[in-house]
CSV table of C-alpha atoms and ligand atoms in Angstrom, one decimal:
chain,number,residue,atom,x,y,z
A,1,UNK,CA,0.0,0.0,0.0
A,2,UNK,CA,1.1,3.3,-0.9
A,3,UNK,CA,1.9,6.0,2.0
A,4,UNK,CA,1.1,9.3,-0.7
A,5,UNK,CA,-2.4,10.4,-0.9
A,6,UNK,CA,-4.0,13.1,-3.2
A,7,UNK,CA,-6.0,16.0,-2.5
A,8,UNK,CA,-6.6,19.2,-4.2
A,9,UNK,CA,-5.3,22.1,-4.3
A,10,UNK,CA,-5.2,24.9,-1.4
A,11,UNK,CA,-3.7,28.0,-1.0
A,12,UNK,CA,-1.7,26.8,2.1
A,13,UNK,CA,0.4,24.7,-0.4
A,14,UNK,CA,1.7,27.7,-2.2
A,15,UNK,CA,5.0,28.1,-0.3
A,16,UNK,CA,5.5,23.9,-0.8
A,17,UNK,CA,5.0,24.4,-4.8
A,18,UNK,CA,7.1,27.2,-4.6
A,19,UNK,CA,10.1,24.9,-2.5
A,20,UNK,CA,9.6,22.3,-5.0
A,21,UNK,CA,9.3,24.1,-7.9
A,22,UNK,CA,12.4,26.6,-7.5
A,23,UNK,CA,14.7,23.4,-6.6
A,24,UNK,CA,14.4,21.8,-10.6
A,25,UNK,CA,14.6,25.5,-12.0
A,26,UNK,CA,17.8,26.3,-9.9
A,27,UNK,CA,19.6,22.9,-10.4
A,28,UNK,CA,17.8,21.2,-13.5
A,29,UNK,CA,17.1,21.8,-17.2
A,30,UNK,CA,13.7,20.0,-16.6
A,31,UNK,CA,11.7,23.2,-16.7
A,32,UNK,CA,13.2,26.4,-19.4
A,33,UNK,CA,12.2,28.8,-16.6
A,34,UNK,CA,15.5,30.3,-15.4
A,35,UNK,CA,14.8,32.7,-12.1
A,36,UNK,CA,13.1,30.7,-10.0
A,37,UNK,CA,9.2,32.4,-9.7
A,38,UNK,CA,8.2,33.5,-5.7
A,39,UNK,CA,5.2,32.6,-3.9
A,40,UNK,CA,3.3,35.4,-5.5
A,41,UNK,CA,3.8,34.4,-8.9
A,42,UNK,CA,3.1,31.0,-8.5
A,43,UNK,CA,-0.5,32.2,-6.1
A,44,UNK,CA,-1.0,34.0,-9.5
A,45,UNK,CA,-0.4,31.2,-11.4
A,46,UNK,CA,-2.4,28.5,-9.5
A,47,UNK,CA,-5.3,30.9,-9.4
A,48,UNK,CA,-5.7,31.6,-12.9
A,49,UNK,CA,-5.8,27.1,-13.1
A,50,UNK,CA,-8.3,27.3,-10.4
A,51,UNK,CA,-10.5,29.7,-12.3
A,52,UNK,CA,-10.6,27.6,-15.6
A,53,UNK,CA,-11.3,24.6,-13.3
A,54,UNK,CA,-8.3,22.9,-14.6
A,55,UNK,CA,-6.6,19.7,-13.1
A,56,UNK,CA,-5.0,20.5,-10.2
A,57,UNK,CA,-3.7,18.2,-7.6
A,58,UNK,CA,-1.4,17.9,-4.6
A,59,UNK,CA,0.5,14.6,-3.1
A,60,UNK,CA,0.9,14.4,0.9
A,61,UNK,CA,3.1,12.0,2.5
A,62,UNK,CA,2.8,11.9,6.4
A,63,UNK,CA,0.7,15.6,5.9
A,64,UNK,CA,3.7,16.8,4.1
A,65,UNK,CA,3.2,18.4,0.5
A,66,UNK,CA,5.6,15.7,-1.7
A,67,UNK,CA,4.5,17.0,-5.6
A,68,UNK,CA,1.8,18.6,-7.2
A,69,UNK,CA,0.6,18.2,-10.9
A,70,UNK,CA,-1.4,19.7,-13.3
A,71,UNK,CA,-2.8,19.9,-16.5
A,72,UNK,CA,-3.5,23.2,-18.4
A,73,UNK,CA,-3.7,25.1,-22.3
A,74,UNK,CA,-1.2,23.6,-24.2
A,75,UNK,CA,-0.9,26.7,-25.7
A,76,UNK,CA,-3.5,29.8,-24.9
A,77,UNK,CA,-5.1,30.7,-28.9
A,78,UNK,CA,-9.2,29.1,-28.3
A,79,UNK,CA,-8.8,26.4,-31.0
A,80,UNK,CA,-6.5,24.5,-28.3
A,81,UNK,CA,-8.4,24.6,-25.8
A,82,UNK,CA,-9.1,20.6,-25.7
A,83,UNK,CA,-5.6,19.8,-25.8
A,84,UNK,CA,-3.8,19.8,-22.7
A,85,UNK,CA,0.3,20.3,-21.2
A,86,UNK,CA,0.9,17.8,-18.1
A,87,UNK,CA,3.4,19.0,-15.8
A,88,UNK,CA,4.4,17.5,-12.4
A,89,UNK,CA,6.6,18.4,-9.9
A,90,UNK,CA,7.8,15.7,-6.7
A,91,UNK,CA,9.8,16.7,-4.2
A,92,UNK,CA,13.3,15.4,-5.0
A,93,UNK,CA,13.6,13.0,-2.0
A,94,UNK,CA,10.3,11.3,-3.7
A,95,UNK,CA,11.2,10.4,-7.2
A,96,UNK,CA,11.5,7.6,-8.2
A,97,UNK,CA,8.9,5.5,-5.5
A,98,UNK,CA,6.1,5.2,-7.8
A,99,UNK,CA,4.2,8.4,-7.0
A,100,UNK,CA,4.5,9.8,-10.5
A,101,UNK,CA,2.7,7.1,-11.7
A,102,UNK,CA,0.3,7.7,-9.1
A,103,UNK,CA,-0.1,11.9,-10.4
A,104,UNK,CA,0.0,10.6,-13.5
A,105,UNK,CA,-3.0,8.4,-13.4
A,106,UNK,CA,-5.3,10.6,-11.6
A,107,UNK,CA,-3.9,13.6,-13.8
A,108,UNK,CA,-5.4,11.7,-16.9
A,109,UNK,CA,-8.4,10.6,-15.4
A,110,UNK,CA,-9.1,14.7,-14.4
A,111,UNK,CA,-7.8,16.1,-17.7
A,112,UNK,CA,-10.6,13.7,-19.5
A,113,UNK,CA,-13.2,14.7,-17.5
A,114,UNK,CA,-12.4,17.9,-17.6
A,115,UNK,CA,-12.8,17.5,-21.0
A,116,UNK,CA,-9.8,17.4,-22.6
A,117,UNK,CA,-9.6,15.3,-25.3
A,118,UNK,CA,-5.8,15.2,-26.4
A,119,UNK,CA,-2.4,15.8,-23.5
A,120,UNK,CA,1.1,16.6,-24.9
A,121,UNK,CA,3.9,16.5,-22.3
A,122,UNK,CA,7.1,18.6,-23.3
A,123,UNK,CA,10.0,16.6,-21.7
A,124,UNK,CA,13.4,18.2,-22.2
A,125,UNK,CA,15.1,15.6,-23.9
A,126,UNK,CA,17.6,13.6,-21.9
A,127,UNK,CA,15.2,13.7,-18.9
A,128,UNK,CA,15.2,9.9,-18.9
A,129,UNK,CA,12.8,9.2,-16.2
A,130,UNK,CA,9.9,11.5,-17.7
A,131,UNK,CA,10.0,9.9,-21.0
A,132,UNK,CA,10.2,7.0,-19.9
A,133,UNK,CA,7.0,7.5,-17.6
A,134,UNK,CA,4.6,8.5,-20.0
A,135,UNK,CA,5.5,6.2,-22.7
A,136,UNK,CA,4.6,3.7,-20.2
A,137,UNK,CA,1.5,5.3,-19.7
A,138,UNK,CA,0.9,4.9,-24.0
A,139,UNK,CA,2.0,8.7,-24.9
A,140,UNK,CA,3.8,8.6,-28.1
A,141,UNK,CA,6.4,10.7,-29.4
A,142,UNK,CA,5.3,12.6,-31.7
A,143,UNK,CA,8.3,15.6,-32.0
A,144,UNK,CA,11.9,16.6,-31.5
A,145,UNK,CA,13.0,19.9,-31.3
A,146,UNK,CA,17.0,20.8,-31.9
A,147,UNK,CA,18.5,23.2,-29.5
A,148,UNK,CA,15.1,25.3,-28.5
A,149,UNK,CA,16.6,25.8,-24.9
A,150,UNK,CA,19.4,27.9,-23.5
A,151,UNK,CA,19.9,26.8,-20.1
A,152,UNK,CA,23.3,26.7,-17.6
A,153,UNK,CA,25.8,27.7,-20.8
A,154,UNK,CA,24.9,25.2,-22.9
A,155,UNK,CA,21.6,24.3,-25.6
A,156,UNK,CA,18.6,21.9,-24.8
A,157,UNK,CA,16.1,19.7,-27.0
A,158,UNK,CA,12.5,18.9,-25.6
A,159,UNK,CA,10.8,16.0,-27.0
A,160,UNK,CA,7.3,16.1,-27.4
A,161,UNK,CA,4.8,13.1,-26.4
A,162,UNK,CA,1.2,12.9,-27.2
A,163,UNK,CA,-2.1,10.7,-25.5
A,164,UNK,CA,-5.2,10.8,-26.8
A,165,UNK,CA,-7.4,10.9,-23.4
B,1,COA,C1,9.3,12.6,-13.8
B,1,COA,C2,8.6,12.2,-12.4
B,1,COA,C3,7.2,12.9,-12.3
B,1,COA,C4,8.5,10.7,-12.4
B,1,COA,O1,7.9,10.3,-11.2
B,1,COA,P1,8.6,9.1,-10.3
B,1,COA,O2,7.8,8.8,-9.2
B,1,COA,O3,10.0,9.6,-10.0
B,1,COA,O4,8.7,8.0,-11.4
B,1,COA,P2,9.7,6.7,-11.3
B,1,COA,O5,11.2,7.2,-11.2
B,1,COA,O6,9.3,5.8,-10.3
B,1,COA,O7,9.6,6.1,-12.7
B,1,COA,C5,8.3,5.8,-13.3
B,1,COA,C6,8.5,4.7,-14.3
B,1,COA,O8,9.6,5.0,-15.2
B,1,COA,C7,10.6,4.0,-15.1
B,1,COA,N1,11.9,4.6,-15.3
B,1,COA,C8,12.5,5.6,-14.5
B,1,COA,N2,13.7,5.9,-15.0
B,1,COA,C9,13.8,5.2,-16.2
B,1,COA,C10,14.8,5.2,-17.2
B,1,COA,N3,15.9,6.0,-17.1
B,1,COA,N4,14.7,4.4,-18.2
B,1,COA,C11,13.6,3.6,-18.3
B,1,COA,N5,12.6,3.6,-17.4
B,1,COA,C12,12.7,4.4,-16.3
B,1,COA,C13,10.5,3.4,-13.7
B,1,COA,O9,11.0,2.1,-13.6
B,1,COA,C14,9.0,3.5,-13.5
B,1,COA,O10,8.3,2.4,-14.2
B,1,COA,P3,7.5,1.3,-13.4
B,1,COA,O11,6.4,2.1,-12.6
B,1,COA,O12,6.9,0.5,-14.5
B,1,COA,O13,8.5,0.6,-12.5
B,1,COA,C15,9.5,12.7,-11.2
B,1,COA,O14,10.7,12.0,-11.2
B,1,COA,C16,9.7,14.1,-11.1
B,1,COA,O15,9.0,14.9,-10.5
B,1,COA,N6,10.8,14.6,-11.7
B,1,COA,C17,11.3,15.9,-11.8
B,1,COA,C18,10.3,16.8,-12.5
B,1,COA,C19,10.0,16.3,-13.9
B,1,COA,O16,10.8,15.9,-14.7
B,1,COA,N7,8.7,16.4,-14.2
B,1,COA,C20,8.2,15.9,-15.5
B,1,COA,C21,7.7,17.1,-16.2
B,1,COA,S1,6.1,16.8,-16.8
């Protein structure tokens, strides 16, 4: 049996997001962000997915925030607006335990009935965990793009994976 358990989101979690969250954009080429975002940005942020109702989902180990995912626009112009961009974020000490494929599973089951009907993750490319997370999950990779990140002096791909929910 698994110790993790999934809630929504509150606004008390804000300064745990913001822990997890600045640790991959201060050490990591995971996410392209480059100055890690403070608590008010990321309040900004997690209000505007509230608003649109979007998937939104925090992980608690022992009443301690572990990760959060959601699932949001892929990109913002109206004609995408059924095709979703996963993104989740465990707190370093918890990879690799199974509880991505936990946030995974209850991020597609959301995202579909929220209504969206297609989910593209956007994996910087030798991320080998991610990948190879969502292909077991039946995404397919779909695109490869050469050298689309600057990040810590040198350039990044991202791959680009694809479910139909
Ligand atoms: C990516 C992330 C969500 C995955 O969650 P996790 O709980 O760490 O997942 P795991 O490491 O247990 O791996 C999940 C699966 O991939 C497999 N896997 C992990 N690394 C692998 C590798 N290098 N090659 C092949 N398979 C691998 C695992 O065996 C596991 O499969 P299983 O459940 O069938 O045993 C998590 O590591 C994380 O938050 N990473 C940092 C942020 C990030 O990259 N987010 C993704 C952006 S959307």
């Amino acid at each position: 049996m698994s110790d993790y358990s999934l809630r929504p989101f509150a606004w008390s979690d804000v300064p745990a997001i913001t822990t997890i969250y600045r640790h991959y954009v201060d050490n990591t080429a995971i996410t392209f962000d480059t100055e890690a975002p403070g608590e008010e940005a990321i309040a900004e942020k997690y209000a505007g997915l509230k608003k649109l109702g979007h998937p939104l989902i925090i992980a608690e180990r022992a009443g301690t925030v572990v990760g959060y995912a959601y699932a949001s626009f892929y990109r913002p112009r109206a004609a995408y607006r059924f095709t979703c961009e996963d993104s989740i974020y465990l707190d370093p000490n918890e990879t690799g335990r199974g509880l991505g494929r936990i946030m995974l599973t209850e991020l597609l089951a959301q995202s579909k009935a929220f209504g969206f009907k297609q989910m593209l993750a956007v994996i910087t490319a030798d991320t080998a965990n991610s990948i190879a997370i969502h292909e077991k999950f039946g995404f397919q990779r779909v695109g490869y793009y050469t050298g689309v990140g600057f990040k810590f002096d040198r350039w990044h791909d991202i791959v680009h994976l694809q479910k139909a929910l």
